Amino acid sequence: MADNAENVHKEEEDTGGHFEPVIKLTEQVESKTHEEDEDVLFKMRAKLFRFDSVNAEWKERGTGEVRLLEHKEKKKVRLVMRRDKTLKVCANHLVTGDMKLQPNIGSDRSWVWKVAADISDGAPQAETLAIRFANSDNANLFKEAFEDAQRRNEATSSSAEAPKAEEAKPNESPEDAEKKEEAAAPSTSEPAPAASDSAAQDENAAPASTEPKPEAASDDKDVADLAKEVEAVKVEDKEEKA
């Protein structure tokens, strides 16, 4: 009886059925963190806090590695921190020049700074963050790297604004440039005087007479000479009558 029971049990186990899985997990799905195009400038383990202005208290955001990442093409540096195990982002913002690291009261291994737009939760949000390291040496290394990132971003912004100013100017052809130079240069020739209204009226008037006008007697002619001529004419008249 025992042998028969074992044979029945083996037949029930060996059914000969084969079932294909509905979804084959042969292809690995690649998950992107949007950090593939960035270089790590700084990395260190720390604990992050945020200030809750409603309850006026500090709340822990997570423990993990804080990193300063520089984009390979844009050369912009941002601060990114993820929680251990879950790798959830707890800090993500650009390192701008208006951020100032201030020492936390009563601690030489903690820094506090204000962020205008932290996007760790998706939407940009103003936050007051505090970070604490294992010792003061690590805290000072973070401060040096943070300030270096600020200088890098400022240099990148200034170099990017220069080409934009050049592109804002309209493209000029060589002919337009020559015209502008000629207009800017002072003129050496004097302009011809404009014709007056009286000259225009003289042109429309009738032409003057070409007959010579009798010359007026000279005022400086001697009166005695005139008297002699008159006497000579009288003598000639008397002789003719005689």
XYZ file of C-alpha atoms in Angstrom:
242
model
C 0.000 0.000 0.000
C 2.823 2.351 0.795
C 4.420 1.741 -2.612
C 1.188 2.474 -4.402
C 0.776 5.736 -2.509
C 4.266 6.862 -3.477
C 3.626 6.091 -7.168
C 0.382 8.068 -7.126
C 2.180 10.966 -5.518
C 4.916 10.935 -8.198
C 2.325 10.890 -10.985
C 0.609 13.909 -9.464
C 3.921 15.807 -9.309
C 5.052 14.957 -12.843
C 2.192 16.388 -14.841
C 4.355 17.172 -17.881
C 2.793 20.622 -18.283
C 4.927 23.620 -19.426
C 3.792 27.183 -19.101
C 5.518 30.175 -20.753
C 5.747 33.353 -18.686
C 3.493 36.136 -19.834
C 6.305 38.757 -19.599
C 9.925 37.817 -20.106
C 12.322 39.840 -18.022
C 15.234 39.406 -20.393
C 15.748 43.111 -21.189
C 17.041 45.365 -18.478
C 15.299 48.714 -18.159
C 17.846 51.501 -17.901
C 16.847 54.146 -15.380
C 18.364 57.609 -15.844
C 19.169 59.885 -12.942
C 19.915 62.916 -15.178
C 23.424 62.857 -13.744
C 25.036 60.990 -16.637
C 26.200 64.226 -18.321
C 27.759 65.644 -15.167
C 31.114 65.355 -13.446
C 31.405 64.966 -9.670
C 33.457 67.839 -8.210
C 32.814 67.022 -4.552
C 31.246 64.121 -2.620
C 30.908 63.586 1.121
C 28.519 61.952 3.547
C 26.380 64.311 5.644
C 22.953 64.872 7.184
C 20.564 67.493 5.786
C 17.896 69.541 7.572
C 15.301 72.058 6.450
C 13.697 74.814 8.505
C 9.924 74.587 8.904
C 8.776 78.197 9.089
C 5.221 77.208 10.075
C 6.272 75.342 13.230
C 9.562 77.260 13.619
C 11.679 74.134 13.939
C 14.330 72.151 12.037
C 13.244 68.926 10.354
C 15.549 66.221 9.060
C 15.433 65.642 5.317
C 17.763 62.705 5.100
C 21.247 61.246 5.441
C 23.413 60.474 2.431
C 26.117 61.784 0.129
C 26.022 65.469 -0.785
C 27.575 66.073 -4.200
C 28.509 69.048 -6.368
C 27.938 68.152 -10.022
C 29.218 70.136 -13.022
C 27.522 69.753 -16.408
C 29.979 68.695 -19.111
C 28.655 71.127 -21.750
C 26.908 73.939 -19.885
C 29.540 74.001 -17.100
C 26.859 74.796 -14.520
C 27.353 73.396 -11.007
C 24.477 72.212 -8.843
C 24.150 70.614 -5.408
C 22.450 67.223 -5.263
C 21.877 65.035 -2.232
C 20.104 61.654 -2.112
C 18.958 59.611 0.868
C 20.651 56.331 1.648
C 19.007 53.106 0.372
C 15.980 54.821 -1.200
C 18.147 57.262 -3.204
C 15.333 59.790 -3.013
C 16.451 63.356 -3.749
C 16.395 65.588 -0.673
C 18.319 68.583 -2.119
C 18.681 69.769 -5.700
C 19.543 73.357 -6.616
C 22.058 75.465 -8.522
C 24.902 76.987 -6.545
C 24.419 80.725 -7.093
C 26.506 83.673 -5.993
C 23.884 85.067 -3.613
C 24.065 81.994 -1.354
C 26.141 82.492 1.779
C 27.198 79.664 4.068
C 26.780 80.683 7.697
C 27.979 78.599 10.657
C 25.258 77.006 12.705
C 25.029 78.316 16.257
C 26.899 76.111 18.676
C 28.447 73.832 16.020
C 31.675 73.988 14.024
C 30.691 71.175 11.659
C 27.400 72.545 10.358
C 26.453 75.198 7.761
C 23.215 77.032 7.066
C 22.224 78.714 3.763
C 19.117 79.955 1.969
C 17.961 78.636 -1.405
C 15.647 80.607 -3.696
C 14.598 77.597 -5.796
C 15.140 74.047 -4.566
C 13.497 71.468 -6.860
C 13.984 68.317 -4.815
C 10.197 67.971 -4.449
C 9.504 68.832 -8.101
C 8.336 72.445 -8.048
C 10.843 75.229 -7.215
C 10.525 76.239 -3.597
C 12.416 78.628 -1.331
C 14.107 76.775 1.500
C 16.470 77.342 4.416
C 18.798 74.345 4.595
C 21.357 73.147 7.125
C 23.948 70.437 6.623
C 26.006 68.659 9.286
C 29.215 66.691 8.746
C 31.129 64.224 10.882
C 33.766 66.784 11.899
C 34.868 70.376 11.327
C 37.492 69.401 8.732
C 34.853 67.888 6.486
C 32.695 70.959 6.992
C 35.542 73.241 5.885
C 36.206 71.095 2.809
C 32.545 71.413 1.866
C 32.694 75.192 2.252
C 35.754 75.443 -0.021
C 34.104 73.300 -2.689
C 30.827 75.232 -2.369
C 32.521 78.624 -2.849
C 34.546 77.262 -5.773
C 31.290 76.162 -7.402
C 29.933 79.685 -6.972
C 32.963 81.121 -8.782
C 32.600 78.597 -11.591
C 28.944 79.492 -12.152
C 29.650 83.217 -12.114
C 32.421 82.792 -14.706
C 30.134 80.672 -16.875
C 27.324 83.237 -16.687
C 29.600 86.160 -17.609
C 31.100 84.291 -20.587
C 27.626 83.323 -21.813
C 26.333 86.911 -21.686
C 29.120 88.295 -23.904
C 28.105 86.432 -27.112
C 24.466 87.367 -26.538
C 25.359 91.048 -26.560
C 27.164 90.587 -29.890
C 24.240 88.686 -31.390
C 21.872 91.478 -30.398
C 23.589 93.852 -32.858
C 22.172 93.707 -36.427
C 24.473 92.329 -39.108
C 25.769 95.161 -41.288
C 27.025 94.851 -44.822
C 30.329 96.519 -45.820
C 28.371 99.103 -47.848
C 26.309 100.110 -44.796
C 29.470 100.400 -42.710
C 31.066 102.707 -45.307
C 27.963 104.895 -45.411
C 28.001 105.221 -41.637
C 31.687 106.180 -41.682
C 31.086 108.798 -44.363
C 28.168 110.259 -42.440
C 30.214 110.393 -39.239
C 33.247 112.054 -40.943
C 33.207 115.930 -40.978
C 32.632 117.490 -44.428
C 35.577 119.573 -45.822
C 33.733 121.284 -48.703
C 31.624 124.378 -48.011
C 28.016 124.135 -49.159
C 27.005 126.399 -52.030
C 24.909 129.392 -50.956
C 21.255 128.986 -51.617
C 19.677 131.249 -54.184
C 17.771 134.149 -52.620
C 14.203 135.055 -53.418
C 15.286 138.328 -54.971
C 17.555 136.502 -57.416
C 14.684 134.282 -58.444
C 12.520 137.349 -59.041
C 15.269 138.962 -61.192
C 15.366 135.898 -63.428
C 11.613 136.125 -64.035
C 11.725 139.884 -64.731
C 12.048 141.373 -68.268
C 15.576 141.823 -69.612
C 17.136 145.247 -69.106
C 17.608 147.664 -72.066
C 20.905 147.355 -73.941
C 21.016 151.059 -75.028
C 23.801 153.020 -73.393
C 22.668 155.563 -70.887
C 24.023 159.130 -71.113
C 26.768 159.748 -68.708
C 26.100 162.411 -66.160
C 28.281 165.508 -66.127
C 31.251 165.244 -63.930
C 30.859 167.273 -60.805
C 34.529 168.018 -60.644
C 34.626 169.832 -64.086
C 35.900 173.363 -63.786
C 33.215 176.014 -63.909
C 35.618 178.378 -65.725
C 36.007 175.977 -68.642
C 32.255 175.895 -69.070
C 32.076 179.649 -69.129
C 34.768 179.820 -71.855
C 32.889 177.420 -74.047
C 29.731 179.491 -73.701
C 31.618 182.687 -74.714
C 33.128 180.930 -77.734
C 29.677 179.888 -78.925
C 28.402 183.499 -78.638
C 31.318 184.872 -80.661
C 30.649 182.387 -83.456
C 27.014 183.411 -83.584
C 27.945 187.144 -83.893
C 30.322 186.478 -86.747
C 27.717 184.535 -88.677
C 25.214 187.414 -88.313
C 27.729 189.965 -89.484
